[in-house]
PDB file of C-alpha atoms and ligand atoms in Angstrom:
ATOM      1  CA  UNK Q   1      19.236 -52.729  79.704  1.00  0.00           C
ATOM      2  CA  UNK Q   2      22.584 -51.203  80.592  1.00  0.00           C
ATOM      3  CA  UNK Q   3      23.304 -47.871  78.915  1.00  0.00           C
ATOM      4  CA  UNK Q   4      26.214 -47.365  76.553  1.00  0.00           C
ATOM      5  CA  UNK Q   5      29.469 -45.969  77.805  1.00  0.00           C
ATOM      6  CA  UNK Q   6      31.474 -43.637  75.588  1.00  0.00           C
ATOM      7  CA  UNK Q   7      35.012 -42.414  76.138  1.00  0.00           C
ATOM      8  CA  UNK Q   8      35.570 -38.848  74.921  1.00  0.00           C
ATOM      9  CA  UNK Q   9      39.214 -38.055  74.207  1.00  0.00           C
ATOM     10  CA  UNK Q  10      40.610 -34.577  73.627  1.00  0.00           C
ATOM     11  CA  UNK Q  11      44.162 -34.189  72.389  1.00  0.00           C
ATOM     12  CA  UNK Q  12      46.862 -31.544  72.791  1.00  0.00           C
ATOM     13  CA  UNK Q  13      46.091 -27.840  73.218  1.00  0.00           C
ATOM     14  CA  UNK Q  14      42.348 -28.421  73.416  1.00  0.00           C
ATOM     15  CA  UNK Q  15      42.588 -27.494  77.114  1.00  0.00           C
ATOM     16  CA  UNK Q  16      43.201 -23.957  75.805  1.00  0.00           C
ATOM     17  CA  UNK Q  17      39.911 -23.752  73.894  1.00  0.00           C
ATOM     18  CA  UNK Q  18      38.200 -20.439  74.522  1.00  0.00           C
ATOM     19  CA  UNK Q  19      41.441 -18.492  74.348  1.00  0.00           C
ATOM     20  CA  UNK Q  20      43.264 -20.450  71.624  1.00  0.00           C
ATOM     21  CA  UNK Q  21      43.018 -18.946  68.107  1.00  0.00           C
ATOM     22  CA  UNK Q  22      39.325 -18.023  68.560  1.00  0.00           C
ATOM     23  CA  UNK Q  23      39.001 -17.087  64.879  1.00  0.00           C
ATOM     24  CA  UNK Q  24      39.562 -20.771  64.063  1.00  0.00           C
ATOM     25  CA  UNK Q  25      38.292 -22.656  67.098  1.00  0.00           C
ATOM     26  CA  UNK Q  26      35.665 -20.269  68.490  1.00  0.00           C
ATOM     27  CA  UNK Q  27      35.321 -19.071  72.063  1.00  0.00           C
ATOM     28  CA  UNK Q  28      33.700 -22.111  73.629  1.00  0.00           C
ATOM     29  CA  UNK Q  29      35.782 -23.741  76.363  1.00  0.00           C
ATOM     30  CA  UNK Q  30      36.554 -27.437  76.708  1.00  0.00           C
ATOM     31  CA  UNK Q  31      34.615 -27.434  79.958  1.00  0.00           C
ATOM     32  CA  UNK Q  32      31.556 -26.164  78.118  1.00  0.00           C
ATOM     33  CA  UNK Q  33      31.970 -28.786  75.345  1.00  0.00           C
ATOM     34  CA  UNK Q  34      32.121 -31.504  78.005  1.00  0.00           C
ATOM     35  CA  UNK Q  35      28.987 -30.075  79.651  1.00  0.00           C
ATOM     36  CA  UNK Q  36      27.142 -30.091  76.316  1.00  0.00           C
ATOM     37  CA  UNK Q  37      28.204 -33.695  75.779  1.00  0.00           C
ATOM     38  CA  UNK Q  38      27.082 -34.689  79.274  1.00  0.00           C
ATOM     39  CA  UNK Q  39      23.611 -33.245  78.818  1.00  0.00           C
ATOM     40  CA  UNK Q  40      23.245 -34.775  75.342  1.00  0.00           C
ATOM     41  CA  UNK Q  41      24.490 -38.125  76.645  1.00  0.00           C
ATOM     42  CA  UNK Q  42      21.713 -38.112  79.246  1.00  0.00           C
ATOM     43  CA  UNK Q  43      19.104 -37.638  76.507  1.00  0.00           C
ATOM     44  CA  UNK Q  44      20.676 -40.397  74.442  1.00  0.00           C
ATOM     45  CA  UNK Q  45      20.803 -42.734  77.423  1.00  0.00           C
ATOM     46  CA  UNK Q  46      24.612 -42.946  77.332  1.00  0.00           C
ATOM     47  CA  UNK Q  47      27.309 -42.496  79.920  1.00  0.00           C
ATOM     48  CA  UNK Q  48      30.363 -40.483  78.956  1.00  0.00           C
ATOM     49  CA  UNK Q  49      33.809 -40.151  80.479  1.00  0.00           C
ATOM     50  CA  UNK Q  50      35.951 -37.288  79.137  1.00  0.00           C
ATOM     51  CA  UNK Q  51      39.726 -37.066  79.221  1.00  0.00           C
ATOM     52  CA  UNK Q  52      42.120 -34.455  77.783  1.00  0.00           C
ATOM     53  CA  UNK Q  53      45.850 -34.887  77.438  1.00  0.00           C
ATOM     54  CA  UNK Q  54      48.715 -33.069  75.797  1.00  0.00           C
ATOM     55  CA  UNK Q  55      50.694 -36.324  75.707  1.00  0.00           C
ATOM     56  CA  UNK Q  56      50.542 -38.945  72.984  1.00  0.00           C
ATOM     57  CA  UNK Q  57      51.335 -41.882  75.307  1.00  0.00           C
ATOM     58  CA  UNK Q  58      48.638 -40.858  77.746  1.00  0.00           C
ATOM     59  CA  UNK Q  59      46.081 -40.901  74.906  1.00  0.00           C
ATOM     60  CA  UNK Q  60      47.357 -44.344  73.841  1.00  0.00           C
ATOM     61  CA  UNK Q  61      46.989 -45.544  77.459  1.00  0.00           C
ATOM     62  CA  UNK Q  62      43.448 -44.177  77.640  1.00  0.00           C
ATOM     63  CA  UNK Q  63      42.514 -45.926  74.369  1.00  0.00           C
ATOM     64  CA  UNK Q  64      43.943 -49.246  75.573  1.00  0.00           C
ATOM     65  CA  UNK Q  65      42.150 -48.769  78.906  1.00  0.00           C
ATOM     66  CA  UNK Q  66      38.816 -48.430  77.108  1.00  0.00           C
ATOM     67  CA  UNK Q  67      38.761 -52.142  76.352  1.00  0.00           C
ATOM     68  CA  UNK Q  68      36.123 -53.795  78.510  1.00  0.00           C
ATOM     69  CA  UNK Q  69      34.978 -50.435  79.922  1.00  0.00           C
ATOM     70  CA  UNK Q  70      33.589 -48.424  77.008  1.00  0.00           C
ATOM     71  CA  UNK Q  71      31.439 -49.238  73.988  1.00  0.00           C
ATOM     72  CA  UNK Q  72      32.569 -46.357  71.794  1.00  0.00           C
ATOM     73  CA  UNK Q  73      35.189 -43.629  71.493  1.00  0.00           C
ATOM     74  CA  UNK Q  74      34.663 -40.024  70.400  1.00  0.00           C
ATOM     75  CA  UNK Q  75      38.055 -38.486  69.694  1.00  0.00           C
ATOM     76  CA  UNK Q  76      39.536 -35.174  68.692  1.00  0.00           C
ATOM     77  CA  UNK Q  77      43.216 -36.100  68.593  1.00  0.00           C
ATOM     78  CA  UNK Q  78      44.044 -32.499  67.571  1.00  0.00           C
ATOM     79  CA  UNK Q  79      47.546 -32.264  66.042  1.00  0.00           C
ATOM     80  CA  UNK Q  80      48.177 -35.979  66.694  1.00  0.00           C
ATOM     81  CA  UNK Q  81      45.531 -36.663  64.049  1.00  0.00           C
ATOM     82  CA  UNK Q  82      48.121 -35.737  61.461  1.00  0.00           C
ATOM     83  CA  UNK Q  83      51.171 -37.406  63.019  1.00  0.00           C
ATOM     84  CA  UNK Q  84      50.330 -40.304  65.281  1.00  0.00           C
ATOM     85  CA  UNK Q  85      50.605 -43.851  63.996  1.00  0.00           C
ATOM     86  CA  UNK Q  86      50.648 -44.878  67.691  1.00  0.00           C
ATOM     87  CA  UNK Q  87      47.143 -43.514  68.308  1.00  0.00           C
ATOM     88  CA  UNK Q  88      45.924 -45.039  65.055  1.00  0.00           C
ATOM     89  CA  UNK Q  89      47.394 -48.427  65.975  1.00  0.00           C
ATOM     90  CA  UNK Q  90      45.862 -48.286  69.475  1.00  0.00           C
ATOM     91  CA  UNK Q  91      42.415 -47.650  67.971  1.00  0.00           C
ATOM     92  CA  UNK Q  92      42.924 -50.477  65.472  1.00  0.00           C
ATOM     93  CA  UNK Q  93      44.106 -52.822  68.248  1.00  0.00           C
ATOM     94  CA  UNK Q  94      41.105 -52.388  70.523  1.00  0.00           C
ATOM     95  CA  UNK Q  95      38.617 -52.177  67.646  1.00  0.00           C
ATOM     96  CA  UNK Q  96      36.006 -50.185  69.602  1.00  0.00           C
ATOM     97  CA  UNK Q  97      33.766 -48.142  67.261  1.00  0.00           C
ATOM     98  CA  UNK Q  98      35.299 -44.678  67.027  1.00  0.00           C
ATOM     99  CA  UNK Q  99      34.132 -41.355  65.630  1.00  0.00           C
ATOM    100  CA  UNK Q 100      36.735 -38.706  64.822  1.00  0.00           C
ATOM    101  CA  UNK Q 101      35.807 -35.060  65.273  1.00  0.00           C
ATOM    102  CA  UNK Q 102      37.408 -31.689  64.579  1.00  0.00           C
ATOM    103  CA  UNK Q 103      36.176 -28.215  65.415  1.00  0.00           C
ATOM    104  CA  UNK Q 104      37.664 -26.720  62.257  1.00  0.00           C
ATOM    105  CA  UNK Q 105      37.288 -28.072  58.742  1.00  0.00           C
ATOM    106  CA  UNK Q 106      40.744 -29.627  58.421  1.00  0.00           C
ATOM    107  CA  UNK Q 107      40.373 -29.815  54.611  1.00  0.00           C
ATOM    108  CA  UNK Q 108      40.028 -26.027  54.280  1.00  0.00           C
ATOM    109  CA  UNK Q 109      43.250 -25.444  56.176  1.00  0.00           C
ATOM    110  CA  UNK Q 110      46.982 -26.050  55.601  1.00  0.00           C
ATOM    111  CA  UNK Q 111      47.956 -29.080  53.498  1.00  0.00           C
ATOM    112  CA  UNK Q 112      49.554 -30.822  56.488  1.00  0.00           C
ATOM    113  CA  UNK Q 113      46.108 -31.011  58.126  1.00  0.00           C
ATOM    114  CA  UNK Q 114      44.493 -32.744  55.148  1.00  0.00           C
ATOM    115  CA  UNK Q 115      45.706 -36.198  56.129  1.00  0.00           C
ATOM    116  CA  UNK Q 116      44.283 -38.011  59.153  1.00  0.00           C
ATOM    117  CA  UNK Q 117      45.955 -41.181  60.410  1.00  0.00           C
ATOM    118  CA  UNK Q 118      42.753 -41.937  62.330  1.00  0.00           C
ATOM    119  CA  UNK Q 119      40.222 -41.694  59.506  1.00  0.00           C
ATOM    120  CA  UNK Q 120      40.865 -45.203  58.213  1.00  0.00           C
ATOM    121  CA  UNK Q 121      40.181 -46.790  61.602  1.00  0.00           C
ATOM    122  CA  UNK Q 122      37.158 -44.621  62.469  1.00  0.00           C
ATOM    123  CA  UNK Q 123      33.521 -45.262  61.537  1.00  0.00           C
ATOM    124  CA  UNK Q 124      33.436 -41.701  60.281  1.00  0.00           C
ATOM    125  CA  UNK Q 125      34.645 -38.156  60.739  1.00  0.00           C
ATOM    126  CA  UNK Q 126      32.904 -34.851  61.497  1.00  0.00           C
ATOM    127  CA  UNK Q 127      34.924 -31.744  60.793  1.00  0.00           C
ATOM    128  CA  UNK Q 128      34.171 -28.051  60.604  1.00  0.00           C
ATOM    129  CA  UNK Q 129      31.133 -27.428  62.803  1.00  0.00           C
ATOM    130  CA  UNK Q 130      32.907 -25.947  65.816  1.00  0.00           C
ATOM    131  CA  UNK Q 131      31.760 -27.309  69.164  1.00  0.00           C
ATOM    132  CA  UNK Q 132      28.780 -28.825  67.359  1.00  0.00           C
ATOM    133  CA  UNK Q 133      31.151 -31.334  65.715  1.00  0.00           C
ATOM    134  CA  UNK Q 134      31.317 -33.049  69.103  1.00  0.00           C
ATOM    135  CA  UNK Q 135      27.559 -33.235  69.644  1.00  0.00           C
ATOM    136  CA  UNK Q 136      26.992 -34.392  66.065  1.00  0.00           C
ATOM    137  CA  UNK Q 137      29.720 -36.979  66.594  1.00  0.00           C
ATOM    138  CA  UNK Q 138      28.166 -38.206  69.831  1.00  0.00           C
ATOM    139  CA  UNK Q 139      24.762 -38.563  68.154  1.00  0.00           C
ATOM    140  CA  UNK Q 140      26.290 -40.480  65.244  1.00  0.00           C
ATOM    141  CA  UNK Q 141      28.270 -42.774  67.526  1.00  0.00           C
ATOM    142  CA  UNK Q 142      25.355 -43.461  69.885  1.00  0.00           C
ATOM    143  CA  UNK Q 143      23.051 -44.234  66.973  1.00  0.00           C
ATOM    144  CA  UNK Q 144      25.647 -46.527  65.432  1.00  0.00           C
ATOM    145  CA  UNK Q 145      26.088 -48.393  68.723  1.00  0.00           C
ATOM    146  CA  UNK Q 146      22.389 -48.578  69.482  1.00  0.00           C
ATOM    147  CA  UNK Q 147      21.497 -50.006  66.107  1.00  0.00           C
ATOM    148  CA  UNK Q 148      24.413 -52.421  66.259  1.00  0.00           C
ATOM    149  CA  UNK Q 149      23.370 -54.031  69.573  1.00  0.00           C
TER     150      UNK Q 149
HETATM  151  C1  DQA U   1      41.756 -29.779  65.358  1.00  0.00           C
HETATM  152  C2  DQA U   1      42.446 -29.585  63.997  1.00  0.00           C
HETATM  153  C3  DQA U   1      43.902 -29.951  64.090  1.00  0.00           C
HETATM  154  O1  DQA U   1      44.536 -29.758  62.825  1.00  0.00           O
HETATM  155  C4  DQA U   1      44.617 -29.066  65.101  1.00  0.00           C
HETATM  156  O2  DQA U   1      45.962 -29.467  65.252  1.00  0.00           O
HETATM  157  C5  DQA U   1      43.923 -29.031  66.422  1.00  0.00           C
HETATM  158  C6  DQA U   1      42.465 -29.015  66.463  1.00  0.00           C
HETATM  159  C7  DQA U   1      40.298 -29.265  65.332  1.00  0.00           C
HETATM  160  O3  DQA U   1      39.548 -29.653  66.231  1.00  0.00           O
HETATM  161  O4  DQA U   1      39.924 -28.494  64.452  1.00  0.00           O
HETATM  162  O5  DQA U   1      44.561 -28.900  67.465  1.00  0.00           O
HETATM  163  O6  DQA U   1      41.723 -31.156  65.652  1.00  0.00           O
END
């Protein structure tokens, strides 16, 4: 049985995690989040490939490129969550099961963060658990994919 492959996408400014607004996002680095995901993925019998970009088009390219290569997508689109119809449309176009995650609870923050363009094309959303949002999201996605196949 071939193991599942999951594309992990990190949007703009998440490369600065660790030093970026630690009161909101914590002190964990993106590198450390990717390491946590890698070790969890091993336990869940999944492969993961992680990619961060500050550019909307590069995230759209990565989503399109997932077709035929990945079974699921775990995405924190960061600020593009609240602005990007292009990322939403790319996810809708490829129709690969997607889980949306956020470190902070976007509903406890400014009004402009309360709307997600991605939520309606995702299986579900995990928001507010810091770095743990990613590991919870990976577990949810892997379980969804494993029970689906
Ligand atoms: C974020 C929340 C977004 O509103 C913000 O623009 C980010 C990070 C989060 O993980 O909490 O950059 O997606």
